[in-house]
Short mmCIF file of C-alpha atoms in Angstrom, two decimals:
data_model
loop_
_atom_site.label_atom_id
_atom_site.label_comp_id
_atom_site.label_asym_id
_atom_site.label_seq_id
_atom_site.Cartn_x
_atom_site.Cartn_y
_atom_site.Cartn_z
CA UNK A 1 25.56 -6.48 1.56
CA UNK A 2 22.02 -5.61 0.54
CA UNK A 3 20.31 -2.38 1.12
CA UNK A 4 16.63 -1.75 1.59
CA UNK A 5 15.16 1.14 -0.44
CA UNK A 6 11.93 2.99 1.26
CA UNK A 7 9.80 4.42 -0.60
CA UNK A 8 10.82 8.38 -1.31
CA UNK A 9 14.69 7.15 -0.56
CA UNK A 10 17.40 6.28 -2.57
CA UNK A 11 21.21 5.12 -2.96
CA UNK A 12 24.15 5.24 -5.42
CA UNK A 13 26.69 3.03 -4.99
CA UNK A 14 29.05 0.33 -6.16
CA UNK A 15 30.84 -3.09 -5.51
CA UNK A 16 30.01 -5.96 -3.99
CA UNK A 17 26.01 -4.66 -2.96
CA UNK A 18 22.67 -5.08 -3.36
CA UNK A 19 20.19 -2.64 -3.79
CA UNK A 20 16.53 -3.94 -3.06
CA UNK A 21 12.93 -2.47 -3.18
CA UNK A 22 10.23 -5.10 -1.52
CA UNK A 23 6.63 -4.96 -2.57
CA UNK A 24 6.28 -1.98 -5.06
CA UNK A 25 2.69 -1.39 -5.84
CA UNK A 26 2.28 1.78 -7.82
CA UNK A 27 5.66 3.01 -6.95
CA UNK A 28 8.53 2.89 -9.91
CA UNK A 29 11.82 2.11 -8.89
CA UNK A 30 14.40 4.38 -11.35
CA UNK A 31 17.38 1.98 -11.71
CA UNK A 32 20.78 3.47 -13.24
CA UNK A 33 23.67 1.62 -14.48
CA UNK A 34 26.70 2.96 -15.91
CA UNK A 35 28.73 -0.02 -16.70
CA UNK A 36 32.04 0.85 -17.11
CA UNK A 37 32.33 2.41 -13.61
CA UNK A 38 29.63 -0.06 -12.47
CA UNK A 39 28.47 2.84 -10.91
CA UNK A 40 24.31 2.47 -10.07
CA UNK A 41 21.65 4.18 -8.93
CA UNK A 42 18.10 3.55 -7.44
CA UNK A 43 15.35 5.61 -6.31
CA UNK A 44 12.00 4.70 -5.41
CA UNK A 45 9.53 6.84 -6.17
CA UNK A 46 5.81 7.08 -5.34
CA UNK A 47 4.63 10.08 -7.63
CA UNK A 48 5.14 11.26 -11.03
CA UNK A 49 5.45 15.19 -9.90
CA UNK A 50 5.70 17.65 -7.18
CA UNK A 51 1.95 18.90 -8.20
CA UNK A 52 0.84 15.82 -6.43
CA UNK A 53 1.59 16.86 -3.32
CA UNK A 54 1.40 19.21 -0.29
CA UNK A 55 5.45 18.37 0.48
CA UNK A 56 7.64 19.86 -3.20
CA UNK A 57 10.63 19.81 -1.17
CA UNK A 58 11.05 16.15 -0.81
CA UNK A 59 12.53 15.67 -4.39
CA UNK A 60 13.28 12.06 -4.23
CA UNK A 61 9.26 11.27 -4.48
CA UNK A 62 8.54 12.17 -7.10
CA UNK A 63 9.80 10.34 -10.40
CA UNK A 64 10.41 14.26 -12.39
CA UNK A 65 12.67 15.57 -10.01
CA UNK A 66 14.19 12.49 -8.48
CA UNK A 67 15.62 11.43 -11.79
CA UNK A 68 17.72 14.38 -12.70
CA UNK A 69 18.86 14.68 -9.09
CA UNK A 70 19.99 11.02 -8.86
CA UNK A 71 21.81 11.16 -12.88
CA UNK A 72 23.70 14.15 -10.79
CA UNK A 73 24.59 11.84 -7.53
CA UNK A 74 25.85 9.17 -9.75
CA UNK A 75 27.76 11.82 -11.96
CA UNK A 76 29.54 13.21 -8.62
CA UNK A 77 30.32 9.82 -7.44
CA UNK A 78 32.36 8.80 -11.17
CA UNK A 79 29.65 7.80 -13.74
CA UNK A 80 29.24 9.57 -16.48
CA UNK A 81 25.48 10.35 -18.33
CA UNK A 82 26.20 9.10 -21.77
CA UNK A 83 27.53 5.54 -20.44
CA UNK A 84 24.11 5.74 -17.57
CA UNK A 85 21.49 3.19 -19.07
CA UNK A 86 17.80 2.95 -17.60
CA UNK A 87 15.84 0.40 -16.47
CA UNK A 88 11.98 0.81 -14.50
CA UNK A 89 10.15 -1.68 -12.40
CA UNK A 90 6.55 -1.10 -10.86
CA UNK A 91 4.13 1.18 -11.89
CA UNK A 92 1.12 -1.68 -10.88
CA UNK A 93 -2.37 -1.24 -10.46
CA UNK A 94 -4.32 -2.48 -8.02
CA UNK A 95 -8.11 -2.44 -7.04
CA UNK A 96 -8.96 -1.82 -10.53
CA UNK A 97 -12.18 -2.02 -9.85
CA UNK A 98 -12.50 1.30 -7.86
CA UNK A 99 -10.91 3.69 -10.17
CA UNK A 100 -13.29 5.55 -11.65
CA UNK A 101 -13.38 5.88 -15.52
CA UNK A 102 -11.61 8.80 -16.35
CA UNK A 103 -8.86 7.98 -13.30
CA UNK A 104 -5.97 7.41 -14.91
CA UNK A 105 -4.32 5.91 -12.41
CA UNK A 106 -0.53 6.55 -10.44
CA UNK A 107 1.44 3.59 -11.39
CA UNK A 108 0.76 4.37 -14.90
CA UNK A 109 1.85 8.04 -14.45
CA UNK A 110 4.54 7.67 -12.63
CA UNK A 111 5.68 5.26 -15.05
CA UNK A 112 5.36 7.63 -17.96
CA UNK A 113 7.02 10.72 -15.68
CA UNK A 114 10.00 8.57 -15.45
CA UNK A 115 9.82 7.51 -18.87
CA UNK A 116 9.51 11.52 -19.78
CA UNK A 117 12.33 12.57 -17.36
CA UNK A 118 14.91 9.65 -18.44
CA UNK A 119 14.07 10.58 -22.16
CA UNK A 120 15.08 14.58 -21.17
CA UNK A 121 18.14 13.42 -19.43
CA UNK A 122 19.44 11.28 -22.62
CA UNK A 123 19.24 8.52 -20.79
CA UNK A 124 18.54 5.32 -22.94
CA UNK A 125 16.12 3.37 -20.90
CA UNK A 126 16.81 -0.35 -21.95
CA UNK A 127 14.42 -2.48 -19.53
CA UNK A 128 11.34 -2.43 -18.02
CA UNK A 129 8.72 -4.72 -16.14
CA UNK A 130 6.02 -2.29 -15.31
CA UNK A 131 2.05 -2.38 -15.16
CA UNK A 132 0.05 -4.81 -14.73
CA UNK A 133 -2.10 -5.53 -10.84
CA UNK A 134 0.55 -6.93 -8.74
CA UNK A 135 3.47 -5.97 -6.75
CA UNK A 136 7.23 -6.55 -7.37
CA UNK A 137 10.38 -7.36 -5.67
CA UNK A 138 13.82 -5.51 -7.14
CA UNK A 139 17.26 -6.58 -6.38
CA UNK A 140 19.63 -4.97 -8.27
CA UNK A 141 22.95 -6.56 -8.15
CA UNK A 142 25.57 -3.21 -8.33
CA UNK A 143 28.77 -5.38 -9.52
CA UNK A 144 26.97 -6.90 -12.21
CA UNK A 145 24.50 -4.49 -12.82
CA UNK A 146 21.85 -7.06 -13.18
CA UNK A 147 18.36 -6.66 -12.10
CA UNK A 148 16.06 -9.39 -10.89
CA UNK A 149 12.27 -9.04 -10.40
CA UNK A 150 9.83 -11.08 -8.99
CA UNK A 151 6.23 -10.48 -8.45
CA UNK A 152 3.81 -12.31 -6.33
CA UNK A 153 2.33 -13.57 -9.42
CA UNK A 154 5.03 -15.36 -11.16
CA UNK A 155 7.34 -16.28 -8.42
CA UNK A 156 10.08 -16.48 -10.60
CA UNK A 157 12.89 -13.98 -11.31
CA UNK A 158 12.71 -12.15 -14.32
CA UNK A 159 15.88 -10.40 -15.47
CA UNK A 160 15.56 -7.03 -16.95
CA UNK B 1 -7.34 20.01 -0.13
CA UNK B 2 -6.88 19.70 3.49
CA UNK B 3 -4.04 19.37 4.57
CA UNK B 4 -3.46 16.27 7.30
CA UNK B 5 -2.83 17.78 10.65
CA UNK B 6 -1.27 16.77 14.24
CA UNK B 7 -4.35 15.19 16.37
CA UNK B 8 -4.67 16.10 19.88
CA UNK B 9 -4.73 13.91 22.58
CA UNK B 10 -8.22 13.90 23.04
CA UNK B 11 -9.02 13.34 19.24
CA UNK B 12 -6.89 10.38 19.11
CA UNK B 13 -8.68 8.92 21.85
CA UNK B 14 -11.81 10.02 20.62
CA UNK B 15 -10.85 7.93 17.20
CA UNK B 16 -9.84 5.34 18.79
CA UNK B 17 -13.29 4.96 20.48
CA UNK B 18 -15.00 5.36 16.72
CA UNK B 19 -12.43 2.49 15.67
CA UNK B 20 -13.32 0.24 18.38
CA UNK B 21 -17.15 0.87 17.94
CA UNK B 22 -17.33 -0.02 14.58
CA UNK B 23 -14.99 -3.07 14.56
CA UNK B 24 -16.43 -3.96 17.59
CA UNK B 25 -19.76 -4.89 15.28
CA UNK B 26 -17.42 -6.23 12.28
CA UNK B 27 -15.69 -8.52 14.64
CA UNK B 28 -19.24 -10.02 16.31
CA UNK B 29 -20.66 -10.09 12.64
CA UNK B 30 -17.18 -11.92 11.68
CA UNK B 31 -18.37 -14.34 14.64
CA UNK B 32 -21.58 -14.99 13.31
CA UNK B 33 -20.32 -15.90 9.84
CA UNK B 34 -17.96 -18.26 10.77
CA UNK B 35 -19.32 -19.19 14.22
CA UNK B 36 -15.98 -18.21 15.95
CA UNK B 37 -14.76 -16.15 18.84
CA UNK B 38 -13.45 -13.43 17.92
CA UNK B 39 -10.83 -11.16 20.08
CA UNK B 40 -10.55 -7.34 18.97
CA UNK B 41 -7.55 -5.46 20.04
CA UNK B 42 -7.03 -1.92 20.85
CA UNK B 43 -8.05 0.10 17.98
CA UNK B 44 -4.10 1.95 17.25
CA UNK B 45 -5.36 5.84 15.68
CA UNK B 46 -2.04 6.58 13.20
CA UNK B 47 -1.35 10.01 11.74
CA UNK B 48 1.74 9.27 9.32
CA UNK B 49 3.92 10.02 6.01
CA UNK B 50 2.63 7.23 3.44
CA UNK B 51 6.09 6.04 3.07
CA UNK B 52 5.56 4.94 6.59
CA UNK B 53 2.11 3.94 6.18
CA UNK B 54 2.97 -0.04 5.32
CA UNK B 55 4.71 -0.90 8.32
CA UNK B 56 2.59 1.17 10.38
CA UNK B 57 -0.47 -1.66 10.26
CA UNK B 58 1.68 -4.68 9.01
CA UNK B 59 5.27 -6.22 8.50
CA UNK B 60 5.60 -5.07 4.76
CA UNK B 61 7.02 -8.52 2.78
CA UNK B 62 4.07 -9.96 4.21
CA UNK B 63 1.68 -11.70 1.93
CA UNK B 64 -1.63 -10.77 2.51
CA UNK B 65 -5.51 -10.84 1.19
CA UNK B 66 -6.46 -7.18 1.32
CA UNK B 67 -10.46 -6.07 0.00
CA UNK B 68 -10.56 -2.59 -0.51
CA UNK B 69 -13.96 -0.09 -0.54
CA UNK B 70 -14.53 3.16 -0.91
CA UNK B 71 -16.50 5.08 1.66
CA UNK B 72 -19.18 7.47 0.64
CA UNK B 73 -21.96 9.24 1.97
CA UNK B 74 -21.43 12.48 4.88
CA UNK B 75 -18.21 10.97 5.34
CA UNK B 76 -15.45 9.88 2.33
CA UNK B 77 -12.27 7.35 2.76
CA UNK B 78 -11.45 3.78 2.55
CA UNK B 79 -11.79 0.45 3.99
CA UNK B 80 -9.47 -1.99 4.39
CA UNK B 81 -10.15 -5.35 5.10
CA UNK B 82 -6.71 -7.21 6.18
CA UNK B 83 -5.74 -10.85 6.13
CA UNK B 84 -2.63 -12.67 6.05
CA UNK B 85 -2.64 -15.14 3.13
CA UNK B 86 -2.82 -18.14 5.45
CA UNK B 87 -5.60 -16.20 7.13
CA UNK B 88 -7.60 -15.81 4.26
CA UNK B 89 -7.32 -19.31 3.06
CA UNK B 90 -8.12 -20.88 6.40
CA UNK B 91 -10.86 -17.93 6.49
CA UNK B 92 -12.13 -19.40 3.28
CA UNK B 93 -12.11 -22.55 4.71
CA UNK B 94 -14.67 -21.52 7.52
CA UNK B 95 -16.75 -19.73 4.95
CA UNK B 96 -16.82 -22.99 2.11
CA UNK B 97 -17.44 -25.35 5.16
CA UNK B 98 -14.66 -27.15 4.18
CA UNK B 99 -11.92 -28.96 6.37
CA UNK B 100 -9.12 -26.69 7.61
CA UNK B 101 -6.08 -26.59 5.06
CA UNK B 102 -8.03 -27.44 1.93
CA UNK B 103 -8.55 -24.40 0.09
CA UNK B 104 -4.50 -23.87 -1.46
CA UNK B 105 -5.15 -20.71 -3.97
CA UNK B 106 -7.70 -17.90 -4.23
CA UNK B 107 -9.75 -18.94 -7.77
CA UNK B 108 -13.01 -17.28 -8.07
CA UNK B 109 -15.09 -18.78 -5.63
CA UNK B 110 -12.91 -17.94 -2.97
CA UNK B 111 -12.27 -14.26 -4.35
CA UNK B 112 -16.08 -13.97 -3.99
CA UNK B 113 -16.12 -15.47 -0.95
CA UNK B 114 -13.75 -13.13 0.53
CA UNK B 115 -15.25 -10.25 -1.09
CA UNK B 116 -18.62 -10.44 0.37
CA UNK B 117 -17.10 -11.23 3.71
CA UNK B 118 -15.73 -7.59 3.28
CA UNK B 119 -19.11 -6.95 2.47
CA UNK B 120 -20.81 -7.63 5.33
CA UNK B 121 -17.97 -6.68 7.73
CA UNK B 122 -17.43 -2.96 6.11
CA UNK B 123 -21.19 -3.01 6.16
CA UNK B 124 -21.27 -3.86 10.10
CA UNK B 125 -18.43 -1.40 10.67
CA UNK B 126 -20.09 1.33 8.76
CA UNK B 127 -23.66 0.52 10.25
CA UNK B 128 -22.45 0.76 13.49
CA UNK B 129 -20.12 4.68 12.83
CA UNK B 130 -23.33 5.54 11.32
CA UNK B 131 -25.37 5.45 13.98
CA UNK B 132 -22.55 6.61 16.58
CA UNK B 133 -21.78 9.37 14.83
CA UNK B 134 -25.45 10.59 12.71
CA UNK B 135 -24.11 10.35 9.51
CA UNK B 136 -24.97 8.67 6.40
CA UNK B 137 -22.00 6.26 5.29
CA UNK B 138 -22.11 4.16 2.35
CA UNK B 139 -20.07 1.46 0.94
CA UNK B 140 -18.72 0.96 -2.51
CA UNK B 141 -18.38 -2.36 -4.54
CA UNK B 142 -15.18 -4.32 -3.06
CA UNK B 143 -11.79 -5.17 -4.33
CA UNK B 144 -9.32 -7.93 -3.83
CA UNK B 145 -5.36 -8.02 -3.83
CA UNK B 146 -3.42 -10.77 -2.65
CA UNK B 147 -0.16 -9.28 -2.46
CA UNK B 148 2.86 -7.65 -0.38
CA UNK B 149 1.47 -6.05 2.16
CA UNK B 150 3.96 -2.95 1.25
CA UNK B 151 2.68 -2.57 -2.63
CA UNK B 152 -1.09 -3.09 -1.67
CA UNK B 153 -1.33 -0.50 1.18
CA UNK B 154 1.47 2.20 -0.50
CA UNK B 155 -1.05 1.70 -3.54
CA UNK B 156 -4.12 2.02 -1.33
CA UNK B 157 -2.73 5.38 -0.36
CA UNK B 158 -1.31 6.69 -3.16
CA UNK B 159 -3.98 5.84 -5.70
CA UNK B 160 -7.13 6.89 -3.92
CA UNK B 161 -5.73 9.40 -0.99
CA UNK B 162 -6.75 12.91 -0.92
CA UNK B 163 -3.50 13.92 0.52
CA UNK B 164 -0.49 12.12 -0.55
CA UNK B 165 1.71 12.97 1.81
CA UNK B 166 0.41 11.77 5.07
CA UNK B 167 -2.63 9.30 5.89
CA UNK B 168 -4.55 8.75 8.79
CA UNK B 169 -5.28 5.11 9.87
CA UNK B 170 -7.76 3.82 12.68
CA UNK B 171 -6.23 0.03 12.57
CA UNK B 172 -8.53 -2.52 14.77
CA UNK B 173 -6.87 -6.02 14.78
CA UNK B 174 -8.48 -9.10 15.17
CA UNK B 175 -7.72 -12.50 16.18
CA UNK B 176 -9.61 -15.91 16.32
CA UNK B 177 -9.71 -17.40 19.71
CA UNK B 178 -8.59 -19.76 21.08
CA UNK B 179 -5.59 -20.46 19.09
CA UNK B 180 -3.76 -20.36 15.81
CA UNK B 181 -2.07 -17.07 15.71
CA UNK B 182 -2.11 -16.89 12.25
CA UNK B 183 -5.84 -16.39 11.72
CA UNK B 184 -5.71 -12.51 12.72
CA UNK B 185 -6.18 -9.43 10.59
CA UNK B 186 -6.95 -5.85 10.23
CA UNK B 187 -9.98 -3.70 10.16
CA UNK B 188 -8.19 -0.77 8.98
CA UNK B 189 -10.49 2.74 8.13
CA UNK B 190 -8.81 5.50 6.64
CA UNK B 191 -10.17 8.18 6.33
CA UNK B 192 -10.15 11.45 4.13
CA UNK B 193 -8.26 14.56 5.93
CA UNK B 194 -11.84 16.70 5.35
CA UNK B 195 -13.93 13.88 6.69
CA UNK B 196 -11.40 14.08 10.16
CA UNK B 197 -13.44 17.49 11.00
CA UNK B 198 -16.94 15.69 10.32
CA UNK B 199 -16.28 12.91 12.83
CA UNK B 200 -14.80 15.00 15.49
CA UNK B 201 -17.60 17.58 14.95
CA UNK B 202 -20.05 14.67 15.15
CA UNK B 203 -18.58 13.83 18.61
CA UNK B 204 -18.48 17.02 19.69
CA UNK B 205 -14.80 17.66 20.17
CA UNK B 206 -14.49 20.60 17.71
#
């Protein structure tokens, strides 16, 4: 079974599913795997923090307050924090040309916000495939915890 | 920053009207370049949470050749120029003079190609909402993605929106006629909440 994650959503879950994110620009996907349990989480987020927008309340967009709130989902559902390892995919940057200078741009900062929020939680993040100017495809694989990339530049898999 | 309101039923149509003007001079200057017909639909006016945003103009694990601009002048937002990938190569095709199906990948001579084809449409497009509307409208330098239609327009947004919570999108399509379906895209404008109460104040409605 596979499972489509919008941006601003997310899931927990476990067994025999897959969690998938298509076409993440500047949006990081915050993937959670506690392997014991085989327990994991995703969210897809499209900001670093609340300040970024008009809407607070909608937690799971923004990468500072959907990551403690999704370590807590996976916590009630049977994983525990100190087995939860991180891994972050997105975070591109597209149409280079037109950010200004001293634009440092969303991918980038969401990127680092979910960096800063894992590293608060304790949470040992232990892949990433972030950056660059071109979108990505997640499926993360919940029974083996695996999770495979591909980007519209490579066109392979690439397992982080 | 303002925030992104409900239209009325009036302003959408007004919109739509703006849309439809200004693609209606991007699609004949499309027909000039590559000596085409060119069909436009009915410009769709979109008020809608960015998460929402992708699907709103195109199915999102599409491919597509997107050139971006900025908008500047009396009014501020973005163009979008929208092609599917097979679009853009056939497009590329018409441009080079070359037989249908050769070009295969977007090198740098195609890129450029494209790019001042976004040129000279946004330029048509903008010409045209200038003079409708009295304002002065300028267009930046272009930018190319060729990527999922989800991760270019979510970036689109998110990057270089004013408000990040909700967008609003006047989406022309186009199509060539007669024929192959897949030679359609998107004149998409989108512009910022504040310049909303410029246009409808240009038009009279507020």
């Amino acid at each position: 079974m596979t499972d489509t994650i919008a941006a601003g959503d997310h899931r927990v879950g476990t067994g025999d599913r897959t969690l998938t994110v298509i076409g993440l620009g500047s949006c990081v996907a915050v993937i959670l795997y506690d392997s014991e349990s085989q327990i994991g989480g995703l969210a897809h987020v499209l900001l670093p923090d609340p300040s970024f927008s008009t809407a607070p309340e909608r937690r799971m967009r923004f990468a500072s307050t959907a990551v403690p709130d999704l370590v807590q989902e996976m916590e009630r559902a049977g994983a525990t924090r100190d087995r939860m390892r991180a891994r972050l995919v997105g975070g591109a940057s597209m149409f280079q040309e037109l950010l200004g200078n001293d634009h440092q741009n969303i991918g980038e900062r969401n990127v680092m916000a979910a960096r800063t929020a894992l590293g608060e939680g304790g949470i040992e993040i232990i892949g990433e495939d972030v950056g660059g100017d071109f979108g990505r495809t997640v499926r993360f694989d919940l029974k083996k915890g695996e999770v495979r990339v591909k980007s519209s530049r490579t066109d392979i898999d690439v397992v982080v | 920053m303002t925030k992104v309101r409900e239209l009325l039923e009036t302003e959408l149509d007004a919109l739509k009207e703006v849309a439809n003007i200004g693609a209606g001079h991007a699609a004949t200057a499309l027909s000039q370049l590559t000596d085409r017909r060119i069909m436009i639909d009915v410009p769709q006016v979109q008020v809608c949470a960015i998460e929402d945003a992708p699907s709103a103009v195109r199915d999102t694990d599409a491919v597509v050749a997107a050139i971006l601009m900025h908008v500047l002048g009396d009014l501020t937002g973005r163009s979008l120029l929208l092609f599917s990938r097979e679009g853009a190569l056939v497009l590329v095709d018409m441009l080079l003079k070359k037989e249908p199906g050769t070009t295969k990948i977007f090198s740098e001579l195609e890129q450029s190609a494209l790019k001042e084809t976004a040129n000279i449409l946004t330029g048509a497009y903008l010409n045209a909402l200038s003079d409708f509307l009295g304002v002065m409208l300028l267009p930046s330098v272009p930018s190319l993605a060729v990527d999922l239609c989800a991760a270019v327009l979510s970036t689109t947004y998110l990057n270089f929106g004013q408000d990040r919570d909700r967008v609003i999108i006047l989406d022309t399509r186009f199509r060539f006629e007669p024929g192959d379906h897949s030679l359609s895209g998107h004149f998409v404008l989108l512009p910022d909440p504040s310049s909303l109460e410029v246009i409808l104040k240009a038009i009279r409605l507020v």
